Short mmCIF file of N, CA and C in Angstrom, two decimals:
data_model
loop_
_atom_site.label_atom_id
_atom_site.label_comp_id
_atom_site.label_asym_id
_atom_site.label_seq_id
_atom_site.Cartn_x
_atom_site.Cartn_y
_atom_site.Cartn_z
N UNK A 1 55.89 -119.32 -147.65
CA UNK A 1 56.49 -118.31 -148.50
C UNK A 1 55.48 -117.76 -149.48
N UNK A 2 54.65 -118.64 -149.55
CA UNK A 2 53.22 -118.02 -150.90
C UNK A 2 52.43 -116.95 -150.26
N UNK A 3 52.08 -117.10 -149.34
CA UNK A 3 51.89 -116.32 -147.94
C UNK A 3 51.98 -114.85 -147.93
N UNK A 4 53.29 -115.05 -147.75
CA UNK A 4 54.21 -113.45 -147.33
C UNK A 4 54.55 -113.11 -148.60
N UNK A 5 54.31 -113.37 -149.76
CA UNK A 5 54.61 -113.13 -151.26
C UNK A 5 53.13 -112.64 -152.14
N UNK A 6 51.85 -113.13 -151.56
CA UNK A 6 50.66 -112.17 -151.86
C UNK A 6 50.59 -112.98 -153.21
N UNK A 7 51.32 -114.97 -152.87
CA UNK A 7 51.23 -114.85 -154.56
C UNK A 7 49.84 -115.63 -154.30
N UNK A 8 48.82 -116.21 -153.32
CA UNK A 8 47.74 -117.15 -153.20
C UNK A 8 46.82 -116.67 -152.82
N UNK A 9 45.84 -116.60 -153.33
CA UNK A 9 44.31 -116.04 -153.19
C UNK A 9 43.65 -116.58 -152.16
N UNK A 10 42.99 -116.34 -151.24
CA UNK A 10 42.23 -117.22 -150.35
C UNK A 10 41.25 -117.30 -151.09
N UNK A 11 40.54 -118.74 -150.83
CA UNK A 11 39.32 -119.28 -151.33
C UNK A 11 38.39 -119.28 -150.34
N UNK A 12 37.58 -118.07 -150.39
CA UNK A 12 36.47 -118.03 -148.99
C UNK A 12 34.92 -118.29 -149.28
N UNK A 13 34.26 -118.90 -148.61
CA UNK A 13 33.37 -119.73 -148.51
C UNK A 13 32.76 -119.57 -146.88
N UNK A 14 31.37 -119.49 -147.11
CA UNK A 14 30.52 -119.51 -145.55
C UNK A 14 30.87 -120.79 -145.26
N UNK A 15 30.93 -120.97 -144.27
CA UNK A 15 31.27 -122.33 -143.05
C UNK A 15 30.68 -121.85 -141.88
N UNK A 16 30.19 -123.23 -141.11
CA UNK A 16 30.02 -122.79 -139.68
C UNK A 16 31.32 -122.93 -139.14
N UNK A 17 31.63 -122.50 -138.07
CA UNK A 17 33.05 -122.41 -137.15
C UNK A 17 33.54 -123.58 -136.63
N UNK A 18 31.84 -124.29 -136.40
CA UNK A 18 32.39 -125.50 -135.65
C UNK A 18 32.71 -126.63 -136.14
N UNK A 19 32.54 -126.51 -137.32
CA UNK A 19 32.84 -127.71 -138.98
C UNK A 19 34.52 -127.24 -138.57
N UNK A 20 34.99 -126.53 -138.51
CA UNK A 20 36.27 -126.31 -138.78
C UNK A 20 37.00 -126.55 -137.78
N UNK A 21 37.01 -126.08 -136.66
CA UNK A 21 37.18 -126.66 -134.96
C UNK A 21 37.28 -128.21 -135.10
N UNK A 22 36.38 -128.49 -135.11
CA UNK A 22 35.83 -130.05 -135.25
C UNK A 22 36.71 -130.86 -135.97
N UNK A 23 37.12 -130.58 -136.95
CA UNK A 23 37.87 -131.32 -137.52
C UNK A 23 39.41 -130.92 -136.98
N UNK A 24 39.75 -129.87 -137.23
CA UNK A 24 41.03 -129.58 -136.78
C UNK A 24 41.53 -130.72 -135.56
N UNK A 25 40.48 -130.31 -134.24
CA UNK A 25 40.21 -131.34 -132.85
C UNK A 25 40.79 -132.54 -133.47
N UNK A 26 40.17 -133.11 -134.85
CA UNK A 26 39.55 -134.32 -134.81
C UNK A 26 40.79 -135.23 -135.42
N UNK A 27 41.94 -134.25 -136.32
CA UNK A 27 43.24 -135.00 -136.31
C UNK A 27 44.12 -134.67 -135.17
N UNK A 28 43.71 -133.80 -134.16
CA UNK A 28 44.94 -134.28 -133.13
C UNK A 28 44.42 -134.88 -131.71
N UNK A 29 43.46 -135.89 -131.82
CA UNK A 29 42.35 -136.24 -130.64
C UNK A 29 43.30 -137.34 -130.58
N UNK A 30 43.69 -138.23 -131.03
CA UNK A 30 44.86 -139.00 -130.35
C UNK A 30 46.15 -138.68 -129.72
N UNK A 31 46.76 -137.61 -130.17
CA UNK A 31 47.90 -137.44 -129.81
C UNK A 31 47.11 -136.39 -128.13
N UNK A 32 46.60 -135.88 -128.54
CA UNK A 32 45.77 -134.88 -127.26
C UNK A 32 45.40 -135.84 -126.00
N UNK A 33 44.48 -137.40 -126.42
CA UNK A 33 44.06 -138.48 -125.84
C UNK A 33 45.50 -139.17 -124.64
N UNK A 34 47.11 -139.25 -126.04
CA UNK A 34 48.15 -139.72 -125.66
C UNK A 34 48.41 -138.76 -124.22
N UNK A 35 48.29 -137.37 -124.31
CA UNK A 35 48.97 -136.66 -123.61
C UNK A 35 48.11 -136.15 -122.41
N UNK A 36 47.03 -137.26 -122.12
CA UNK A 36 45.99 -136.93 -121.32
C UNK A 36 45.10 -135.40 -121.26
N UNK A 37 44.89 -134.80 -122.27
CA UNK A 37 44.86 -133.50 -122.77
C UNK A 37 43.15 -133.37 -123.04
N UNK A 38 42.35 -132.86 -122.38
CA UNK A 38 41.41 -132.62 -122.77
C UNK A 38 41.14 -131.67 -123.75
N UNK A 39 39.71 -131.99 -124.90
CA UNK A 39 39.97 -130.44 -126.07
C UNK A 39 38.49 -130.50 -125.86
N UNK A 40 37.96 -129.55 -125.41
CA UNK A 40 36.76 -128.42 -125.10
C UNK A 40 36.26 -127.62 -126.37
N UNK A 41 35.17 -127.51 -127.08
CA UNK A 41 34.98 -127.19 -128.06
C UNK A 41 33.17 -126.40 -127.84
N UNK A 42 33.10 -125.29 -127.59
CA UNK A 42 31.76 -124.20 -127.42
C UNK A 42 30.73 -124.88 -128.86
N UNK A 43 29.58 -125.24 -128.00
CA UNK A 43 29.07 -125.36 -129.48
C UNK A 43 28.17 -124.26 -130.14
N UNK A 44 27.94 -123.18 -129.53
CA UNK A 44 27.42 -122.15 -130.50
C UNK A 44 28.18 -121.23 -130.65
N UNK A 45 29.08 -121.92 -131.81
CA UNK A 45 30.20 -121.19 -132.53
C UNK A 45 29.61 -120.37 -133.74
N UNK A 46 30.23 -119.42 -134.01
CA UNK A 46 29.04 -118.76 -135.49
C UNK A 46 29.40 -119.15 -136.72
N UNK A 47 29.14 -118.45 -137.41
CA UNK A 47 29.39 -118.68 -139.05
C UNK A 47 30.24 -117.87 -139.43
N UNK A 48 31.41 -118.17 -140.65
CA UNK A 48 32.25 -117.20 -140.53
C UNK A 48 32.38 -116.98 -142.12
N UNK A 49 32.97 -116.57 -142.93
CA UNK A 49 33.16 -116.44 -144.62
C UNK A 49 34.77 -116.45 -144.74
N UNK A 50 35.30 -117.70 -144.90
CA UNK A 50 36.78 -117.55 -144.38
C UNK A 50 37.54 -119.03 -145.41
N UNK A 51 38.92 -119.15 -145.97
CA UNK A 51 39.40 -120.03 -146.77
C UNK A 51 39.21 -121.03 -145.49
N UNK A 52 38.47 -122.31 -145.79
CA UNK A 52 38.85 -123.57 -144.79
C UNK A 52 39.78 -124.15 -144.66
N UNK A 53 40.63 -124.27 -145.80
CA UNK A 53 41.95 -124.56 -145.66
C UNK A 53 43.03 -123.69 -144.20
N UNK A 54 43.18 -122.79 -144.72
CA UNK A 54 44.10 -121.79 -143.94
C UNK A 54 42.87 -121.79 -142.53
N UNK A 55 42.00 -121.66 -142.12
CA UNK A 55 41.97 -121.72 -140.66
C UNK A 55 42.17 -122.67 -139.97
N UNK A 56 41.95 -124.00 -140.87
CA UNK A 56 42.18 -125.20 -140.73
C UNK A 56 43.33 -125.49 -140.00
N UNK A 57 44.79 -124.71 -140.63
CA UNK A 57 45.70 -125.25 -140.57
C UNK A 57 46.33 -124.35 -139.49
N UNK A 58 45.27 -122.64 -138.76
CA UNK A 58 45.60 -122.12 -138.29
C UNK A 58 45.46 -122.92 -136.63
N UNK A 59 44.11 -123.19 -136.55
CA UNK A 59 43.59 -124.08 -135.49
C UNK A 59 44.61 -125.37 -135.35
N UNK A 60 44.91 -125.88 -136.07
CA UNK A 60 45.93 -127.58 -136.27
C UNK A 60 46.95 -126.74 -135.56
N UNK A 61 48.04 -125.39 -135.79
CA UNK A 61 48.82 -125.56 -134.90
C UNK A 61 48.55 -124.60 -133.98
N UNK A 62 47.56 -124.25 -133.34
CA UNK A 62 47.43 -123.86 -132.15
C UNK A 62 47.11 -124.70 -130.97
N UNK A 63 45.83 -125.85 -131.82
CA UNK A 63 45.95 -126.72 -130.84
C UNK A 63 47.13 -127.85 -130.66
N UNK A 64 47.92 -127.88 -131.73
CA UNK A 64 48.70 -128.59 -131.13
C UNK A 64 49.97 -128.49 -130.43
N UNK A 65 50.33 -127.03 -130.19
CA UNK A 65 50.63 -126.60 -129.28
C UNK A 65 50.37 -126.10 -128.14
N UNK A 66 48.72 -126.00 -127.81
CA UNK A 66 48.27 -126.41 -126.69
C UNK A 66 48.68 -127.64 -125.75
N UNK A 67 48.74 -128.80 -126.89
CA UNK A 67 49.00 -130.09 -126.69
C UNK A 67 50.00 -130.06 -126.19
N UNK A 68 51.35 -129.92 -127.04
CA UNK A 68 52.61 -130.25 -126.90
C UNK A 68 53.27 -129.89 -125.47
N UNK A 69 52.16 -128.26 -125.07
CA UNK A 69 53.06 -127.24 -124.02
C UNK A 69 51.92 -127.84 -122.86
N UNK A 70 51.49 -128.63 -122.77
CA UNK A 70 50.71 -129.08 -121.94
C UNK A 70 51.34 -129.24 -120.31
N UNK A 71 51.11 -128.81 -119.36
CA UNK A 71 52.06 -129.04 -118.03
C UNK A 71 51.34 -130.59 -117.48
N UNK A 72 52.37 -131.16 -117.44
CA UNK A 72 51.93 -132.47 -116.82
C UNK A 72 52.14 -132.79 -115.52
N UNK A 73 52.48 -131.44 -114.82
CA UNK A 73 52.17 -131.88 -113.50
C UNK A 73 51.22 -131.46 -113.00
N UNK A 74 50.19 -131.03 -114.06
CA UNK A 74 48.61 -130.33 -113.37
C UNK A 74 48.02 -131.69 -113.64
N UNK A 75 47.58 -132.13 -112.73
CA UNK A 75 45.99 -133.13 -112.53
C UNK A 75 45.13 -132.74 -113.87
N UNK A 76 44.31 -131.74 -114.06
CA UNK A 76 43.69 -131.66 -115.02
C UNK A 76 44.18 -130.86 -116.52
N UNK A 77 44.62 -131.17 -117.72
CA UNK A 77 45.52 -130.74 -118.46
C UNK A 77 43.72 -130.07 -119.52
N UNK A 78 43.90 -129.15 -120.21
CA UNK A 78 42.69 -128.57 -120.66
C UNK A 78 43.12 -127.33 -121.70
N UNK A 79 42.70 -127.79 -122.63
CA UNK A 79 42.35 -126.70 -124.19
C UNK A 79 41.13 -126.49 -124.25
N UNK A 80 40.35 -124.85 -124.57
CA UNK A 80 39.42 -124.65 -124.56
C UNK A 80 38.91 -123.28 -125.97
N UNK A 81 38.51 -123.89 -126.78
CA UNK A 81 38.10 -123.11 -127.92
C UNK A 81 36.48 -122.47 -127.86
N UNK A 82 36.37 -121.44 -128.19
CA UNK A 82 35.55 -120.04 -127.47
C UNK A 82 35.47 -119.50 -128.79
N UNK A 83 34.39 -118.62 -128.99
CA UNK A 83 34.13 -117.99 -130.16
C UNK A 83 33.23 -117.20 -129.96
N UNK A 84 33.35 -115.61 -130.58
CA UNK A 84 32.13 -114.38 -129.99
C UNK A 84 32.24 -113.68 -131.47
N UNK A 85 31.26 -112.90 -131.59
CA UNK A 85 30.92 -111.98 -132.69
C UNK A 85 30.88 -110.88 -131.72
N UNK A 86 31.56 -109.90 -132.68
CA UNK A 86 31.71 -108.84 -132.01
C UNK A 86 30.25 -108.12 -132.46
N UNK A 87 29.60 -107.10 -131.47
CA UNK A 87 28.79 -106.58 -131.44
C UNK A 87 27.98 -105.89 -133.18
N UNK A 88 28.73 -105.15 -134.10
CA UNK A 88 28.35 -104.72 -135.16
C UNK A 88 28.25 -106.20 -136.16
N UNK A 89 28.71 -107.21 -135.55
CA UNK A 89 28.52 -108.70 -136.69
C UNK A 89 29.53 -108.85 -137.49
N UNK A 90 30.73 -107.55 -137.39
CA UNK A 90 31.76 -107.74 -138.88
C UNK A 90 33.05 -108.38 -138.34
N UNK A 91 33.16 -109.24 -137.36
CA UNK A 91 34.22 -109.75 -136.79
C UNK A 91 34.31 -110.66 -136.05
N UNK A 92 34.89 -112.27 -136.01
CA UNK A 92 34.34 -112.91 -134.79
C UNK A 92 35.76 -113.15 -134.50
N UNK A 93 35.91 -113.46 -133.05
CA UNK A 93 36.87 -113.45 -132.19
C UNK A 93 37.51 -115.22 -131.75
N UNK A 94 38.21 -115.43 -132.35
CA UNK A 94 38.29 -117.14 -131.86
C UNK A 94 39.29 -117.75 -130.50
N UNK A 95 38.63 -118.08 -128.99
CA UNK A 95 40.07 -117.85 -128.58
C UNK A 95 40.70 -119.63 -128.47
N UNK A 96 41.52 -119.56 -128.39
CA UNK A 96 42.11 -121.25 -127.82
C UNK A 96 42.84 -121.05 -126.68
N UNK A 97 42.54 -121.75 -125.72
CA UNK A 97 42.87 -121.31 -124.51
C UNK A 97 43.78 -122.47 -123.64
N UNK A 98 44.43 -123.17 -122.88
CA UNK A 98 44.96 -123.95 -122.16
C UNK A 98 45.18 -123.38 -120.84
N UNK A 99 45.67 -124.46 -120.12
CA UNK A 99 46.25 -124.56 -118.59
C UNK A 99 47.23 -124.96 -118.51
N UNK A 100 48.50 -124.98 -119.73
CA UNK A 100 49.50 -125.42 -119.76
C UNK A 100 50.63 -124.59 -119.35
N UNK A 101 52.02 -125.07 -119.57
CA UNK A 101 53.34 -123.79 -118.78
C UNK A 101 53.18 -122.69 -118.90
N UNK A 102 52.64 -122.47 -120.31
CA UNK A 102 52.54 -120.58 -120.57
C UNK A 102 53.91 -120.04 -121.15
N UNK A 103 53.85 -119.19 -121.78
CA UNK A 103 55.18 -118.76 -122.03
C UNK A 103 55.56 -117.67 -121.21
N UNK A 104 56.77 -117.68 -121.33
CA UNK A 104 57.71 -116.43 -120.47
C UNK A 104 57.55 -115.24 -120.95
N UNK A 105 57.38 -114.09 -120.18
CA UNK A 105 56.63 -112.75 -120.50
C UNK A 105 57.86 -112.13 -121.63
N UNK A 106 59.02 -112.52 -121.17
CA UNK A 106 60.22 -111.97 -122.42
C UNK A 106 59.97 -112.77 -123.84
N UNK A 107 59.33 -113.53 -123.75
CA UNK A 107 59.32 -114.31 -125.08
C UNK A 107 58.10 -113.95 -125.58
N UNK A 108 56.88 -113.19 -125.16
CA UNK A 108 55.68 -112.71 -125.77
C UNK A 108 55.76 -111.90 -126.94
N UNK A 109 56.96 -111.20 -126.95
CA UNK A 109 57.25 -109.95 -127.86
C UNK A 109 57.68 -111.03 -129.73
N UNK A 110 57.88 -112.13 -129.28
CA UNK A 110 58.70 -112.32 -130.14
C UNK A 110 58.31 -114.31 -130.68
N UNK A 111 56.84 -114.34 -130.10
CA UNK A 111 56.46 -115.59 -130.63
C UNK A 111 55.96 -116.10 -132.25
N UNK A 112 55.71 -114.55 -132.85
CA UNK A 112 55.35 -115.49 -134.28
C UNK A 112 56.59 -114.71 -135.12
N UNK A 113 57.62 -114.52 -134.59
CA UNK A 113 59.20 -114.27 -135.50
C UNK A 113 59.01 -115.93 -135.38
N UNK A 114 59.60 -115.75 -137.03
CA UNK A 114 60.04 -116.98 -137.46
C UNK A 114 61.39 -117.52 -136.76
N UNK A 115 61.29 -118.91 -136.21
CA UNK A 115 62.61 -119.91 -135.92
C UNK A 115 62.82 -119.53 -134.26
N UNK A 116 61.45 -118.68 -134.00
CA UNK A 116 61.26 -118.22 -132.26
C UNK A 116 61.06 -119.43 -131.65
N UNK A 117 61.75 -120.19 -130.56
CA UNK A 117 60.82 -120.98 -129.66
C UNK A 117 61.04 -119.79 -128.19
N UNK A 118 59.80 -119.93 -127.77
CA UNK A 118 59.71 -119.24 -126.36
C UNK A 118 60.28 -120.03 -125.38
N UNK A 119 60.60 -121.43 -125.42
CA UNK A 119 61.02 -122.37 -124.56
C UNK A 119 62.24 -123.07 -124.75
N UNK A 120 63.19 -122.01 -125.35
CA UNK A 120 64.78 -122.87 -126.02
C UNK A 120 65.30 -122.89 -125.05
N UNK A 121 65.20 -122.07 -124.06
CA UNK A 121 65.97 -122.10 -122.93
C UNK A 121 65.83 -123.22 -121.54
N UNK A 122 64.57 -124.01 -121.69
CA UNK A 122 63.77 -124.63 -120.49
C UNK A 122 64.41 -126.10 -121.09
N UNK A 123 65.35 -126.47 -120.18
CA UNK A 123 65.64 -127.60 -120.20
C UNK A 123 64.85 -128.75 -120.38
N UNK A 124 63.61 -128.60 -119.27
CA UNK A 124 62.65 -129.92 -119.49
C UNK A 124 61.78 -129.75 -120.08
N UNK A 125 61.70 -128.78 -121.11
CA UNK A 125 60.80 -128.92 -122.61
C UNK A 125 61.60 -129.19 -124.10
N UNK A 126 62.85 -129.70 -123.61
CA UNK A 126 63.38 -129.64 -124.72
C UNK A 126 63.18 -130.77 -125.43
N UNK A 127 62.24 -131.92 -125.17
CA UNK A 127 62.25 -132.97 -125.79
C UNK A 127 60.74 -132.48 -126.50
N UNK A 128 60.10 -131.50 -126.48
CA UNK A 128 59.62 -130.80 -127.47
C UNK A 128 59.97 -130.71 -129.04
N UNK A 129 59.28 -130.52 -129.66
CA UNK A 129 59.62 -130.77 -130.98
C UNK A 129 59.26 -129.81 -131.41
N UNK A 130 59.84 -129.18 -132.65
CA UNK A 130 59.72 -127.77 -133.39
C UNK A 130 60.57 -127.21 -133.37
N UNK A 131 60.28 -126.31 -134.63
CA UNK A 131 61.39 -125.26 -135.40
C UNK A 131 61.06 -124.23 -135.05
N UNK A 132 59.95 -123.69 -134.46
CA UNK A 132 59.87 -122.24 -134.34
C UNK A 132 59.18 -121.61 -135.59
N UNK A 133 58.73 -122.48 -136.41
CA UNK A 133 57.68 -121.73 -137.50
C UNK A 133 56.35 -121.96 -137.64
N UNK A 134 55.89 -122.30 -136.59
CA UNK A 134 54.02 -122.47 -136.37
C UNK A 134 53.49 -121.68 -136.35
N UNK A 135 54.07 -120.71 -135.40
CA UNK A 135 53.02 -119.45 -134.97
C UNK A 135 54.12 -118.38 -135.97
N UNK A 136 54.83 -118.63 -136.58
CA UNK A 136 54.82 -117.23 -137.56
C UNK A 136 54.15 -117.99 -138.59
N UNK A 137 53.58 -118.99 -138.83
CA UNK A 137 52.48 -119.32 -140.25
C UNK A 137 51.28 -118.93 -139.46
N UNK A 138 51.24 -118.70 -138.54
CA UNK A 138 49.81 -118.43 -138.08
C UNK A 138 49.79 -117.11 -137.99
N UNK A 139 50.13 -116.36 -137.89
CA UNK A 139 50.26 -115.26 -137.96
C UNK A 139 50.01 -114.44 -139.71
N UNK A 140 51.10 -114.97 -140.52
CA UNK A 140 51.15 -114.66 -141.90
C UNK A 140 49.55 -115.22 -142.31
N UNK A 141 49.16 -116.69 -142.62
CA UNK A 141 48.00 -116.93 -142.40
C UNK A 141 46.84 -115.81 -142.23
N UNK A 142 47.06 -115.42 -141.20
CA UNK A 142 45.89 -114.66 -140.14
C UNK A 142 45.51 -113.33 -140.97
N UNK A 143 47.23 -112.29 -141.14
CA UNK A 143 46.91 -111.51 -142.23
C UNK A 143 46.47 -111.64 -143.85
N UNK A 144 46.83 -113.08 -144.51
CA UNK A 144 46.05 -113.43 -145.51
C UNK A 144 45.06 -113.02 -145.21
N UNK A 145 44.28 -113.37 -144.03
CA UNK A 145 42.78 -114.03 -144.65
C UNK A 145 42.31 -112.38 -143.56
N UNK A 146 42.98 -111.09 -143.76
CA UNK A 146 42.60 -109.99 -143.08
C UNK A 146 42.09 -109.82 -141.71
N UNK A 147 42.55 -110.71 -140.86
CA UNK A 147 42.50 -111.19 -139.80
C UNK A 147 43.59 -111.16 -138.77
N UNK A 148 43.70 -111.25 -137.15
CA UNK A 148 44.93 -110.82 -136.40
C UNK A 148 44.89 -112.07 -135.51
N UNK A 149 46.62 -111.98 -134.93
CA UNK A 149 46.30 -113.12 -134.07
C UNK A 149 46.87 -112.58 -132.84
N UNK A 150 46.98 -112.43 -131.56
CA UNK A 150 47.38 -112.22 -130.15
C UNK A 150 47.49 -113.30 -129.35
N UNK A 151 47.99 -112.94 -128.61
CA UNK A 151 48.43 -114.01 -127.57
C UNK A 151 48.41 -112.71 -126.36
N UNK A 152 47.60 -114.09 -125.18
CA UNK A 152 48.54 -113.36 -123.60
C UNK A 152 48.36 -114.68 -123.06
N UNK A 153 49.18 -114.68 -122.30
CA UNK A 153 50.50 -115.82 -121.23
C UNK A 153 50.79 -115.48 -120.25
N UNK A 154 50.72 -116.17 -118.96
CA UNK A 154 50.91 -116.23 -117.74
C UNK A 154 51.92 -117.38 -117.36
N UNK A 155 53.12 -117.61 -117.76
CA UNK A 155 53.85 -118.61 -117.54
C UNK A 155 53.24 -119.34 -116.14
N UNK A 156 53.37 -120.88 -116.28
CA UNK A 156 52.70 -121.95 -115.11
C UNK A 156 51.08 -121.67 -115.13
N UNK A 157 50.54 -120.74 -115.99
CA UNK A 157 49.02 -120.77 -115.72
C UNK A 157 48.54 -121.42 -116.83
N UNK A 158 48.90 -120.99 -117.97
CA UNK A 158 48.50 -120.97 -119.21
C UNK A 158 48.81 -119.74 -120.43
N UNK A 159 47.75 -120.24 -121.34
CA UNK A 159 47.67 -119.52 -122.68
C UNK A 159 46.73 -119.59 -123.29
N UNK A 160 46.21 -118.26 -123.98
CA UNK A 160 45.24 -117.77 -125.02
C UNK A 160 45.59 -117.40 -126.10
N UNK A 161 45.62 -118.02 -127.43
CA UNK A 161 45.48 -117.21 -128.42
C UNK A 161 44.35 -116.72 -128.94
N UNK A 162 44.23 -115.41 -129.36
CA UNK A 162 42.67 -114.78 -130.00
C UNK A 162 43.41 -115.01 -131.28
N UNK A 163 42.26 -115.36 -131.94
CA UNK A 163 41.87 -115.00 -133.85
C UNK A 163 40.82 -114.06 -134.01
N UNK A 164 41.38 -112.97 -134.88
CA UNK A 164 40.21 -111.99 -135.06
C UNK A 164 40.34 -111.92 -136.63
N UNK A 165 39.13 -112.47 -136.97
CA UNK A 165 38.31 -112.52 -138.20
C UNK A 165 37.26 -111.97 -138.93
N UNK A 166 37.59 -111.48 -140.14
CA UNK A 166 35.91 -111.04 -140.78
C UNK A 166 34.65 -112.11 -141.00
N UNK A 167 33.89 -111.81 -140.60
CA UNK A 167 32.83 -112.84 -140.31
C UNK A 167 32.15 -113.14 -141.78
N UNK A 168 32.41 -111.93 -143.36
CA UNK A 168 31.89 -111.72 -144.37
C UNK A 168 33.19 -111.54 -145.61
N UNK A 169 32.99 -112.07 -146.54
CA UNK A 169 33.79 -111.61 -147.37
C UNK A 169 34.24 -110.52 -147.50
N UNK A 170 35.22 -109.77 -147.99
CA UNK A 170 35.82 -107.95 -147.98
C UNK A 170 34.63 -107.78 -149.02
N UNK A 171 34.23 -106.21 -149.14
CA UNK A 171 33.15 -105.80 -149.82
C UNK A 171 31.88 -106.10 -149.98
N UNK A 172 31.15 -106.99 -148.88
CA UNK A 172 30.18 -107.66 -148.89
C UNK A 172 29.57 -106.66 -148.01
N UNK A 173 28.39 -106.35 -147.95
CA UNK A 173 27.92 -105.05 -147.10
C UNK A 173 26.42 -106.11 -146.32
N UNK A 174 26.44 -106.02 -144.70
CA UNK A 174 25.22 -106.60 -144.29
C UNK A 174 24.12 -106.44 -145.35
#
């Protein structure tokens, strides 16, 4: 709610990308480990000027809904975090990627509305856990910190979310 109220300042600070990845990974590497879940992490990730907190917590639930939506009847279960600078340097692109169920193409329109699950309807995900407010904090999040988030989904293939980020503080000129 501090969020969507414009009442909290982001605290931005240069970081490398992969300090932040890294850790995010690094509190859900057991539960990921539990769920036979591999997490893939690019190591020439760039540098970004961004609150560590809030990407922190943007990455925590993306991957762990990588995790959660994981298909366990694929042999190899796989999250894969990717990172590009866009050509002029003022933007880097973060994706998180899986091989898990994917969501349903009717539920794309409507994944970071708050109290959304894309999977209320799928009987054998219902021992899933969640309210449906991850990906609208990731989202709100995302525009804090002047940044977007997308998704595309191939139900039974997988999922990508992109993060698109300023790589520099606002008003900072190369």
């Amino acid at each position: 709610s501090r969020l969507g109220g414009g009442l909290d300042t982001p605290a931005l600070q240069a970081v490398p990308l992969n300090k932040v990845v890294q850790e995010a990974s690094r509190q859900l590497h057991d539960v990921a480990e539990a769920r036979g879940v591999a997490l893939t992490i690019v190591d020439d990730l760039p540098e970004v000027v961004v609150d560590v907190g809030r990407l922190e917590l943007v990455l925590v639930n993306l991957l762990s809904n990588s995790i959660k939506y994981a298909d366990a009847t694929k042999a190899s279960r796989e999250v894969f975090v990717t990172a590009r600078t866009s050509p002029d340097g003022l933007w880097c692109e973060i994706d998180v990627a899986d091989n898990g169920v994917g969501i349903p193409a009717h539920a794309l329109t409507s994944v970071f509305k708050r109290f959304s699950r894309a999977h209320a309807d799928r009987e054998d995900l219902a021992h899933v856990a969640g309210l449906g407010l991850g990906l609208a904090i990731v989202d709100d999040v995302m525009r804090a910190l002047d940044g977007q988030v997308w998704v595309m989904s191939v139900e039974g293939e997988g999922t990508t979310f992109t993060l698109r980020l300023p790589t520099r503080a606002p008003g900072v000129v190369p």
